[in-house]
CSV table of C-alpha atoms in Angstrom, one decimal:
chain,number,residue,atom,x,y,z
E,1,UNK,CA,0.4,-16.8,7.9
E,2,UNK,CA,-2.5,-14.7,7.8
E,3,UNK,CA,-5.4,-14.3,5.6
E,4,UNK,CA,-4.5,-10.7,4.1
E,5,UNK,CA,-1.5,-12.5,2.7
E,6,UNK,CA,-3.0,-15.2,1.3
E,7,UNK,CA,-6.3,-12.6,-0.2
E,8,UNK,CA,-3.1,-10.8,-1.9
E,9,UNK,CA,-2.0,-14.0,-3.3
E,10,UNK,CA,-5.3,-14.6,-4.9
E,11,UNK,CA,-6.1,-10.6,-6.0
E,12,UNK,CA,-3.0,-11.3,-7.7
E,13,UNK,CA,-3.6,-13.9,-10.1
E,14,UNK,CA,-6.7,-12.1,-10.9
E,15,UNK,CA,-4.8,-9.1,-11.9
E,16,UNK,CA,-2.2,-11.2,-13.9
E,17,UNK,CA,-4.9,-12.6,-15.1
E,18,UNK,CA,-6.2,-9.4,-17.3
E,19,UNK,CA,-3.3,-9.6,-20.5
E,20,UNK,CA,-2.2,-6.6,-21.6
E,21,UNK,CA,-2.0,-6.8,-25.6
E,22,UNK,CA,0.1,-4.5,-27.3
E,23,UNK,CA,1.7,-1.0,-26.7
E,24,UNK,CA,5.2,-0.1,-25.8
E,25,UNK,CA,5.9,-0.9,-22.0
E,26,UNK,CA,8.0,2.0,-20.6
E,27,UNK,CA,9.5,2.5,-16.7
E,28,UNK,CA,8.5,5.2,-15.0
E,29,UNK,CA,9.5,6.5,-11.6
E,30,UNK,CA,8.2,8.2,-8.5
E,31,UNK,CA,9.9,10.9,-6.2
E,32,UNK,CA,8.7,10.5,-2.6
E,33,UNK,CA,9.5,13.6,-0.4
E,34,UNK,CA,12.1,13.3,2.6
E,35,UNK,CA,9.2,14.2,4.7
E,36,UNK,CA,6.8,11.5,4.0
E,37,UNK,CA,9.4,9.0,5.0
E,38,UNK,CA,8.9,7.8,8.5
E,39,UNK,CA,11.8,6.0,10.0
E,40,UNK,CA,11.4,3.3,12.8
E,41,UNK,CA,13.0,0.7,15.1
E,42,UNK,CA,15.9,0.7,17.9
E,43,UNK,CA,18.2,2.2,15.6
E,44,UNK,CA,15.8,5.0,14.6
E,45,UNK,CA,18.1,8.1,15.6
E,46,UNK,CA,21.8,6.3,13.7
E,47,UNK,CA,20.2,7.6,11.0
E,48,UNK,CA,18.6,10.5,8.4
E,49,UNK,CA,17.5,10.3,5.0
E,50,UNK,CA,18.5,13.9,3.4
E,51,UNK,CA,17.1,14.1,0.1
E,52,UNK,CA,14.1,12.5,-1.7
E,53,UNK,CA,13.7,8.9,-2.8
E,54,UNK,CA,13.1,7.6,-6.3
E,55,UNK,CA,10.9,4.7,-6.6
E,56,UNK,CA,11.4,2.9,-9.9
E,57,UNK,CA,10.9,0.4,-12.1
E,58,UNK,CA,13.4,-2.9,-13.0
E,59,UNK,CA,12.4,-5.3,-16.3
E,60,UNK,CA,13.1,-9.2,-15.7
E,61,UNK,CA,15.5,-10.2,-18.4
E,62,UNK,CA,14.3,-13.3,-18.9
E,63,UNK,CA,10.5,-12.5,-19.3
E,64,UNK,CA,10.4,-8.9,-20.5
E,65,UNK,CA,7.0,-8.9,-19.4
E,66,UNK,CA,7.8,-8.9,-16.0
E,67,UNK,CA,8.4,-6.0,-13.8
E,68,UNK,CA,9.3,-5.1,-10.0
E,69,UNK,CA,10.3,-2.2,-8.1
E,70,UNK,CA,13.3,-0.9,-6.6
E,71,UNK,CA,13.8,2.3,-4.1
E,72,UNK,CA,17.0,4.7,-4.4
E,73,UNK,CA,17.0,6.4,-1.0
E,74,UNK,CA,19.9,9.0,0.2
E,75,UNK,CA,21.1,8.0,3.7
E,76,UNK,CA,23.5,10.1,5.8
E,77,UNK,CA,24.6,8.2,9.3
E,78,UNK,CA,24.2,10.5,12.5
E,79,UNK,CA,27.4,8.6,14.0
E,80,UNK,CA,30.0,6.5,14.0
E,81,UNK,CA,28.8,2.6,14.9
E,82,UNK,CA,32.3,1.1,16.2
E,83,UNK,CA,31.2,-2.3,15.1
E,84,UNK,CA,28.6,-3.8,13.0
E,85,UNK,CA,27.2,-7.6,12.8
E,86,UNK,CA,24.8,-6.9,10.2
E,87,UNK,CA,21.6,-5.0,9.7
E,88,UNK,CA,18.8,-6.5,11.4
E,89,UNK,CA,15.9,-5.3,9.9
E,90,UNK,CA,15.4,-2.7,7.2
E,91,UNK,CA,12.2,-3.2,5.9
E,92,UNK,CA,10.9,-0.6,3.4
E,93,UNK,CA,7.4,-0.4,2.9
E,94,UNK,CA,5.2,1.7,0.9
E,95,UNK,CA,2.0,3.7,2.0
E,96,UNK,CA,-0.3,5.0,0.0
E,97,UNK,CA,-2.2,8.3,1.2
E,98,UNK,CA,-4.2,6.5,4.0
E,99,UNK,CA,-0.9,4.8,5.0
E,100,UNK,CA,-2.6,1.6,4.2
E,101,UNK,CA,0.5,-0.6,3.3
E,102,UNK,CA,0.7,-1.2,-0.4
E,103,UNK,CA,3.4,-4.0,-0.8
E,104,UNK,CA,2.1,-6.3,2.0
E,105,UNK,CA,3.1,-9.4,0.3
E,106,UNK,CA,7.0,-8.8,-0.4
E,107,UNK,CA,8.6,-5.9,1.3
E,108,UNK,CA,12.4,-4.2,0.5
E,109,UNK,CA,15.3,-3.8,2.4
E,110,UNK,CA,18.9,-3.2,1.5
E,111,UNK,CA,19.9,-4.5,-1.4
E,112,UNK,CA,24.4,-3.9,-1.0
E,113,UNK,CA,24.7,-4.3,2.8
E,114,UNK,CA,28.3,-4.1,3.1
E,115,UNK,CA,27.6,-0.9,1.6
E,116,UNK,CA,25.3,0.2,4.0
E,117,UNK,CA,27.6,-0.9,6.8
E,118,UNK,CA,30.4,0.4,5.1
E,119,UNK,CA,28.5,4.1,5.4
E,120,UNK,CA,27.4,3.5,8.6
E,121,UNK,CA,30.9,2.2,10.2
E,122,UNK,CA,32.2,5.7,8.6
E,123,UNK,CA,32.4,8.9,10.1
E,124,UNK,CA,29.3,11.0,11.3
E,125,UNK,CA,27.7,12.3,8.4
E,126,UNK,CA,28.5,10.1,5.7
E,127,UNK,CA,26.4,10.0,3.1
E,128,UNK,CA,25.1,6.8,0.4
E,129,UNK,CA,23.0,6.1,-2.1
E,130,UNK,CA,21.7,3.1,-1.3
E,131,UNK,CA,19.6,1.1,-3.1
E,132,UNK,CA,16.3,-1.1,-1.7
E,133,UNK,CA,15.3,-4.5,-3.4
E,134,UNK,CA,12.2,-6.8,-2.5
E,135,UNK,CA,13.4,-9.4,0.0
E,136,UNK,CA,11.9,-12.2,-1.7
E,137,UNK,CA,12.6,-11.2,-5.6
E,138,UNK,CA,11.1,-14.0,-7.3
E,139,UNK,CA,7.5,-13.3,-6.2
E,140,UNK,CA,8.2,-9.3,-6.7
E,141,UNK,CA,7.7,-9.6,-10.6
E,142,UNK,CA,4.4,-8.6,-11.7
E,143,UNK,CA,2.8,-7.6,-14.9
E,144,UNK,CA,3.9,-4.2,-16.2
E,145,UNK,CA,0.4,-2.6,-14.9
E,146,UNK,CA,0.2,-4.0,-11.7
E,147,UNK,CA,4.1,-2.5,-10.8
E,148,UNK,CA,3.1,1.0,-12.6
E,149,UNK,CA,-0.1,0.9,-9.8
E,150,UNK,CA,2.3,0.1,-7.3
E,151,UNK,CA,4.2,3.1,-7.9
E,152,UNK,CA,1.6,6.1,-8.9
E,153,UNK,CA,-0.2,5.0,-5.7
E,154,UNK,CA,2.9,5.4,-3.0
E,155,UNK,CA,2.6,8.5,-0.8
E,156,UNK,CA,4.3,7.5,2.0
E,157,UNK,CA,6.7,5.4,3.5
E,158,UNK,CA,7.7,3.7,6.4
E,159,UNK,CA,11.5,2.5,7.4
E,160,UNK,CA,12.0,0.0,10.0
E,161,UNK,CA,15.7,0.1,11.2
E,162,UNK,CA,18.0,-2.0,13.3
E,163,UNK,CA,21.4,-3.3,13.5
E,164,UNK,CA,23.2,-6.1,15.4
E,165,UNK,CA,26.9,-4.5,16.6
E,166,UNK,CA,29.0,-3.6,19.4
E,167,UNK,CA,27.3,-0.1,20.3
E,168,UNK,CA,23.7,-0.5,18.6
E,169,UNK,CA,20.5,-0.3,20.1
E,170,UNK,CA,20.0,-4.1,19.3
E,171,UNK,CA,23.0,-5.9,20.6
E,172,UNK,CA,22.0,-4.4,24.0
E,173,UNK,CA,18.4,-4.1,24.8
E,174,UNK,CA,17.4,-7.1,22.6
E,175,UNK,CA,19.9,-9.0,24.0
E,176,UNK,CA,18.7,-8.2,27.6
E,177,UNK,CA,15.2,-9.1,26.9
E,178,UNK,CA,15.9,-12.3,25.5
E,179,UNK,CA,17.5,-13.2,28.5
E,180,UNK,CA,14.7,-12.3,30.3
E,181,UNK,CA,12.4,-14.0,28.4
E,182,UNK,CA,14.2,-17.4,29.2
E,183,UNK,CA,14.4,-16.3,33.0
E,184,UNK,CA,11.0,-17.4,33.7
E,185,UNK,CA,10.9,-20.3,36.0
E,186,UNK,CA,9.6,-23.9,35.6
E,187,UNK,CA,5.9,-23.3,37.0
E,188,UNK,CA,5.5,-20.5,34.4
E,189,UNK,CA,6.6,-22.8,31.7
E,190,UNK,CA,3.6,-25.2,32.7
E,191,UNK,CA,1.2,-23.4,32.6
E,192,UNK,CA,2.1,-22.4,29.2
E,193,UNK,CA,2.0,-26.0,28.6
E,194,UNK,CA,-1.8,-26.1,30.2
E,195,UNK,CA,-2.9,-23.1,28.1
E,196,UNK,CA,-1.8,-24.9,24.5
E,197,UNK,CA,-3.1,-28.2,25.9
E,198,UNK,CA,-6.7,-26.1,26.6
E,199,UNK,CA,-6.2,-24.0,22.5
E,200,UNK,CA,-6.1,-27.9,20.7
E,201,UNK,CA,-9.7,-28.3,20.2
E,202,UNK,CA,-9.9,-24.3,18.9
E,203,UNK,CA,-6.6,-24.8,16.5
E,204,UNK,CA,-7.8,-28.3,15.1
E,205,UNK,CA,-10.9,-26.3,14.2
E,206,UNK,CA,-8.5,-23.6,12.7
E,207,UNK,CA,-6.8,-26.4,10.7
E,208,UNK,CA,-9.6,-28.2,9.1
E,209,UNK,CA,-11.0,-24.6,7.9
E,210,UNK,CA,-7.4,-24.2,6.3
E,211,UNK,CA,-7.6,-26.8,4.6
E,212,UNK,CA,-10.9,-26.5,2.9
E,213,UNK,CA,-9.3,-23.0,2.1
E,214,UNK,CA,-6.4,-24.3,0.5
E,215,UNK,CA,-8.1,-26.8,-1.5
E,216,UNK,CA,-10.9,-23.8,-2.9
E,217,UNK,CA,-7.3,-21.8,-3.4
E,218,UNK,CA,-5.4,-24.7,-5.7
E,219,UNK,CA,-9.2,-24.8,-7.5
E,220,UNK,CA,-8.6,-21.6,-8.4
E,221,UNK,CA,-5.2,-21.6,-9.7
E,222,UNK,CA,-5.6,-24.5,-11.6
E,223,UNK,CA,-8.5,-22.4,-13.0
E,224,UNK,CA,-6.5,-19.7,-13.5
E,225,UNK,CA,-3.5,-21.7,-15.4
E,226,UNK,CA,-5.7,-23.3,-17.6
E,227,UNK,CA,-7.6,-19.9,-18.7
E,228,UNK,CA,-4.3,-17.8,-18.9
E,229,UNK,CA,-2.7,-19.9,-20.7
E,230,UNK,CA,-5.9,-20.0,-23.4
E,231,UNK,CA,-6.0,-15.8,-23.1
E,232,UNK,CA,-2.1,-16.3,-24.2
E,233,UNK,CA,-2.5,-18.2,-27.1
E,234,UNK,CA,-5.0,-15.6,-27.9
E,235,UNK,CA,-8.2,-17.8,-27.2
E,236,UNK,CA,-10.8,-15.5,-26.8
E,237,UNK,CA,-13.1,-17.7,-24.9
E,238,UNK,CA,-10.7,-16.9,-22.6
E,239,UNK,CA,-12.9,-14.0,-21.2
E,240,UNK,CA,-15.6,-16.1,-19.9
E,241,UNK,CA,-13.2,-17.9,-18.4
E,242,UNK,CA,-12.0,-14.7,-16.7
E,243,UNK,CA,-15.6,-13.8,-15.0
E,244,UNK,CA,-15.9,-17.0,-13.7
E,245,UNK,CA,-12.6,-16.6,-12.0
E,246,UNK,CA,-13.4,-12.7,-10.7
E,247,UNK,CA,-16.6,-15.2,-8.9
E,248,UNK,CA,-14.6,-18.1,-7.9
E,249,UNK,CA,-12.4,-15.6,-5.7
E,250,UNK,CA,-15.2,-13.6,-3.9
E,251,UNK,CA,-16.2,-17.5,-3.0
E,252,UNK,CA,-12.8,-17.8,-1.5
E,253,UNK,CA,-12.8,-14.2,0.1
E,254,UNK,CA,-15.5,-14.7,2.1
E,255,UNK,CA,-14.0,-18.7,2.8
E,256,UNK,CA,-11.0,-16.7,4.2
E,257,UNK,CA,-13.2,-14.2,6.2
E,258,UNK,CA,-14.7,-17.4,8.0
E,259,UNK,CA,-10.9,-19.2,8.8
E,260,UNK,CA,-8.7,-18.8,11.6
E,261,UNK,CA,-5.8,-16.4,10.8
E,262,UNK,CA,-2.6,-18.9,11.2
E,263,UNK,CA,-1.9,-22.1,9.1
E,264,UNK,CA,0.2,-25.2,10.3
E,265,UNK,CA,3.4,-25.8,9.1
E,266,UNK,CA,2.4,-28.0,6.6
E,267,UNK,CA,-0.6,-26.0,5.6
E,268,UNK,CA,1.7,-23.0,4.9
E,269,UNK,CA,4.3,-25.9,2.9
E,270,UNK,CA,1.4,-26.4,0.7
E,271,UNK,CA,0.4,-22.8,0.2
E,272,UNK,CA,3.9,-22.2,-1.0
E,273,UNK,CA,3.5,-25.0,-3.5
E,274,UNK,CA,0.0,-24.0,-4.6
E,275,UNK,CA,1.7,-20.5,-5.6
E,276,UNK,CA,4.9,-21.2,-7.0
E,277,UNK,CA,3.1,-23.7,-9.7
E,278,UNK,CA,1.1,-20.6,-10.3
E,279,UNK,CA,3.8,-18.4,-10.8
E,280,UNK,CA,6.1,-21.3,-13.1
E,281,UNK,CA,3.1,-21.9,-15.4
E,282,UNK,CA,2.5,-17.9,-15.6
E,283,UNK,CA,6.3,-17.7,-16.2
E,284,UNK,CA,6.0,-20.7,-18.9
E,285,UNK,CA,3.4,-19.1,-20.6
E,286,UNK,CA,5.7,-16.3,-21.1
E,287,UNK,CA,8.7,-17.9,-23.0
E,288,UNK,CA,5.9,-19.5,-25.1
């Protein structure tokens, strides 16, 4: 887990943390040119994207103030795969004009893959439609202004492609250096052992500063529950409340600046918890 991900987390609740009060919430949509599209991974060449892609905008139906984003991108295969396992990768990710990555903290990929195979196990030059969802859905919906940000600010966008089948790139090569990897002999394997053995001191370090993280991060979203949920209600105290969470996560930016960049399993379990009982009370607040 690294620290970007977890500063994303916190920017955030800060943003969701701004209520947007009246005004009739609209989608809009976003055509990205062919040519800012960037496709990479083993499996590069299989295929082409031949027209532009339309970014847009999907409402939750459950809370109607809750928005994500979906891509419709035109694929053409350049040939025939003879077999396919599934699609091993194909992350989408969106780059605003400095191709600084924009949806770092839930990426898309194919939403129909049996459509995608069905296209690419067709004849050369086959063309789809195919749509792109965020792989992890139930962290993609964000507040209508946040999603609209999302989309104005994409310029670019990169396409990481591989597939797992009988004549792709990854059924061979990745196979191969997997075997590799586990051809190393019993001497290399201790002194792997020896180099762990000689990180323990540095990676107990690395937990204990995770942890006062995570305890500064569930101060915060407690903090941010309890004032969102006034700002809903239409408390205007709520405000104050507000600042003094805009400072409470410049305390914890500069917390994570200090902190190693991986968590423990455990740590990460209790990240996870931290921010899903953010998201359930934003989410309660809602249906309120």
């Amino acid at each position: 887990m690294k620290k970007s991900v977890l500063k994303i987390s916190i920017a955030v609740i800060t943003m969701m943390a701004a209520v947007s009060c009246g005004g009739k919430q609209e989608a809009i949509e976003k055509m990205i040119s062919a040519s800012n599209v960037e496709i990479t991974g083993s499996d590069a060449n299989g295929i082409s994207i031949t027209g532009d892609i339309k970014l847009f905008m999907v409402q939750n139906e459950n809370n109607p103030k809750r928005w994500s984003i979906r891509a419709l991108v035109p694929l053409t295969n350049n040939m025939q795969y003879m077999e396919i396992d599934d699609i091993y990768s194909s992350g989408f990710d969106l780059l605003d004009a400095n191709y600084s990555e924009i949806n770092d903290d839930f990426g898309l990929h194919i939403q129909n893959e049996k459509l995608a195979i069905s296209m690419l196990t067709s004849v050369e030059g086959t063309k789809k439609n195919i749509v792109f969802e965020p792989v992890w859905e139930s962290i993609s919906y964000r507040d209508y202004k946040t999603i609209v940000d999302f989309i104005n600010r994409t310029e670019n966008i990169t396409f990481n492609f591989m597939i797992a089948g009988s004549n792709s790139s990854y059924s061979s090569s990745s196979y191969n250096a997997s075997k590799d990897s586990y051809s190393d002999d019993s001497t290399s394997s201790y002194n792997a052992s020896n180099d762990e053995n000689n990180e323990s001191s540095s990676s107990e370090s690395s937990s204990k500063d995770w942890d006062s993280v995570l305890d500064e991060y569930e101060k915060y979203v407690d903090e941010y529950i309890s004032m969102y949920k006034k700002a809903m209600a239409g408390d205007v105290s709520a405000l104050s409340s507000y600042i003094d969470l805009l400072e409470s996560a410049e305390k914890l930016s500069d917390k994570l600046d200090d902190a190693e960049d991986d968590m423990t399993t455990s740590q990460m379990n209790r990240y996870m918890k931290i921010t899903q009982k953010m998201t359930s009370a934003a989410l309660d607040a809602l249906d309120e």
